[in-house]
Tab-separated table of C-alpha atoms in Angstrom:
chain	number	residue	atom	x	y	z
A	1	UNK	CA	0.204	-0.018	-0.132
A	2	UNK	CA	1.834	2.847	-1.008
A	3	UNK	CA	-1.062	5.372	-2.626
A	4	UNK	CA	-3.002	7.597	-0.428
A	5	UNK	CA	-5.790	10.337	-0.129
A	6	UNK	CA	-6.332	12.652	2.805
A	7	UNK	CA	-9.981	14.084	2.969
A	8	UNK	CA	-10.860	16.825	5.261
A	9	UNK	CA	-12.290	20.566	5.117
A	10	UNK	CA	-10.260	23.721	3.824
A	11	UNK	CA	-10.739	24.541	7.927
A	12	UNK	CA	-8.232	21.519	8.302
A	13	UNK	CA	-5.682	22.317	5.336
A	14	UNK	CA	-2.654	22.548	7.766
A	15	UNK	CA	-3.212	19.235	8.890
A	16	UNK	CA	-3.832	17.915	5.899
A	17	UNK	CA	-0.734	19.443	4.343
A	18	UNK	CA	1.533	17.720	7.239
A	19	UNK	CA	0.192	14.523	6.584
A	20	UNK	CA	0.285	14.685	2.865
A	21	UNK	CA	4.298	15.844	3.138
A	22	UNK	CA	5.126	13.391	5.792
A	23	UNK	CA	3.645	10.477	3.859
A	24	UNK	CA	5.333	11.341	0.781
A	25	UNK	CA	8.422	11.817	2.377
A	26	UNK	CA	8.411	8.312	3.394
A	27	UNK	CA	7.455	7.227	-0.463
A	28	UNK	CA	3.805	7.458	-0.559
A	29	UNK	CA	2.036	8.721	-3.250
A	30	UNK	CA	-0.888	11.355	-2.965
A	31	UNK	CA	-3.750	10.459	-5.481
A	32	UNK	CA	-5.241	14.167	-5.383
A	33	UNK	CA	-3.935	17.220	-3.719
A	34	UNK	CA	-7.239	19.232	-3.113
A	35	UNK	CA	-5.688	21.908	-1.053
A	36	UNK	CA	-4.484	23.331	-4.231
A	37	UNK	CA	-7.876	24.553	-4.710
A	38	UNK	CA	-7.949	26.989	-1.689
A	39	UNK	CA	-7.172	30.163	-3.724
A	40	UNK	CA	-9.845	30.254	-5.932
A	41	UNK	CA	-11.973	29.072	-2.979
A	42	UNK	CA	-10.874	31.676	-0.917
A	43	UNK	CA	-11.034	34.456	-3.583
A	44	UNK	CA	-14.554	33.416	-4.532
A	45	UNK	CA	-13.202	32.438	-8.232
A	46	UNK	CA	-14.391	28.853	-8.264
A	47	UNK	CA	-17.062	28.141	-10.867
A	48	UNK	CA	-19.596	25.163	-11.621
A	49	UNK	CA	-17.267	23.774	-13.780
A	50	UNK	CA	-14.515	23.783	-11.258
A	51	UNK	CA	-16.564	22.050	-9.120
A	52	UNK	CA	-17.496	19.472	-11.133
A	53	UNK	CA	-13.940	18.862	-12.410
A	54	UNK	CA	-12.814	18.956	-8.351
A	55	UNK	CA	-15.579	16.634	-7.587
A	56	UNK	CA	-14.212	14.114	-10.369
A	57	UNK	CA	-10.867	13.933	-9.202
A	58	UNK	CA	-11.663	13.707	-5.658
A	59	UNK	CA	-13.772	10.744	-6.650
A	60	UNK	CA	-11.245	9.215	-9.019
A	61	UNK	CA	-8.525	10.155	-5.916
A	62	UNK	CA	-10.368	8.203	-3.258
A	63	UNK	CA	-11.251	5.251	-5.724
A	64	UNK	CA	-7.619	4.850	-6.537
A	65	UNK	CA	-6.097	5.192	-3.046
A	66	UNK	CA	-4.977	2.114	-0.850
A	67	UNK	CA	-5.566	4.100	2.236
A	68	UNK	CA	-8.055	7.147	2.362
A	69	UNK	CA	-7.384	9.242	5.766
A	70	UNK	CA	-10.445	10.948	7.116
A	71	UNK	CA	-9.653	14.432	9.275
A	72	UNK	CA	-12.408	15.559	11.122
A	73	UNK	CA	-13.435	18.058	11.315
A	74	UNK	CA	-14.768	17.528	8.016
A	75	UNK	CA	-17.305	19.155	5.648
A	76	UNK	CA	-20.037	17.838	3.131
A	77	UNK	CA	-17.235	16.697	0.651
A	78	UNK	CA	-15.532	14.905	3.292
A	79	UNK	CA	-18.292	12.701	4.112
A	80	UNK	CA	-18.903	11.807	0.737
A	81	UNK	CA	-15.552	10.745	0.273
A	82	UNK	CA	-16.123	8.677	3.139
A	83	UNK	CA	-18.907	6.665	1.811
A	84	UNK	CA	-17.037	6.392	-1.541
A	85	UNK	CA	-13.931	4.878	0.453
A	86	UNK	CA	-16.358	2.508	2.671
A	87	UNK	CA	-18.601	1.446	-0.322
A	88	UNK	CA	-14.928	0.637	-2.456
A	89	UNK	CA	-13.344	-1.279	0.450
A	90	UNK	CA	-10.692	1.145	0.645
A	91	UNK	CA	-8.568	0.861	4.048
A	92	UNK	CA	-10.219	4.035	5.445
A	93	UNK	CA	-8.676	5.656	8.660
A	94	UNK	CA	-10.801	8.389	10.754
A	95	UNK	CA	-9.001	10.700	12.787
A	96	UNK	CA	-10.236	13.093	15.140
A	97	UNK	CA	-8.048	15.040	17.704
A	98	UNK	CA	-10.895	14.925	20.523
A	99	UNK	CA	-13.873	12.458	21.124
A	100	UNK	CA	-16.070	13.463	18.802
A	101	UNK	CA	-16.560	10.319	17.327
A	102	UNK	CA	-17.949	8.642	20.577
A	103	UNK	CA	-20.094	11.953	21.060
A	104	UNK	CA	-23.747	11.022	20.256
A	105	UNK	CA	-24.356	14.624	19.611
A	106	UNK	CA	-21.569	14.745	16.708
A	107	UNK	CA	-21.105	11.777	15.879
A	108	UNK	CA	-22.191	10.049	12.474
A	109	UNK	CA	-23.583	6.017	11.977
A	110	UNK	CA	-20.774	5.858	9.575
A	111	UNK	CA	-18.010	6.472	11.910
A	112	UNK	CA	-19.194	3.454	13.950
A	113	UNK	CA	-18.672	0.582	11.201
A	114	UNK	CA	-16.379	-1.925	11.652
A	115	UNK	CA	-14.339	-1.475	8.698
A	116	UNK	CA	-12.909	1.401	9.671
A	117	UNK	CA	-9.918	2.204	11.826
A	118	UNK	CA	-10.187	5.323	14.178
A	119	UNK	CA	-7.443	7.396	15.755
A	120	UNK	CA	-7.819	9.901	18.484
A	121	UNK	CA	-4.321	10.775	18.996
A	122	UNK	CA	-2.095	13.209	17.603
A	123	UNK	CA	-1.221	13.227	13.633
A	124	UNK	CA	2.040	11.701	14.416
A	125	UNK	CA	0.066	8.631	16.141
A	126	UNK	CA	-1.994	8.569	12.837
A	127	UNK	CA	1.152	8.592	10.663
A	128	UNK	CA	2.615	5.811	13.050
A	129	UNK	CA	-0.480	3.732	12.608
A	130	UNK	CA	-0.683	4.147	8.697
A	131	UNK	CA	3.222	3.328	8.334
A	132	UNK	CA	3.408	1.113	10.924
A	133	UNK	CA	0.867	-1.369	9.556
A	134	UNK	CA	2.468	-0.766	5.913
A	135	UNK	CA	5.778	-1.934	7.601
A	136	UNK	CA	4.243	-4.981	9.516
A	137	UNK	CA	2.756	-6.253	6.042
A	138	UNK	CA	5.716	-5.749	3.831
A	139	UNK	CA	7.851	-7.852	6.618
A	140	UNK	CA	5.526	-10.718	6.270
């Protein structure tokens, strides 16, 4: 497993870039860097055509990834990407910096599916979880 995709919201862009850069430095390949769309979003210059293209890139990226990382909090797109990852049987890791996953007022039923892996630790804990499993699998 070397191909990954990180889904999250624009308000998490710093964390997304940290995870992406760290995994890339370890030889992983990001299937799509959606953070490149931040400037158009911030400037309000994105068109419906742009959104269609971005949506297609993101869908293809999730489907082409070996592991999909969901960084909470996420927005509408994040949750669509989560659904695609689950439906495609991708290894999916849900990361939350707090206990939002277990809070009945903020959780989603989909966060509790048995095929999802969860990480409540730091981003470095998340990265160790991704890389650690990969290292274990290649040693077998």
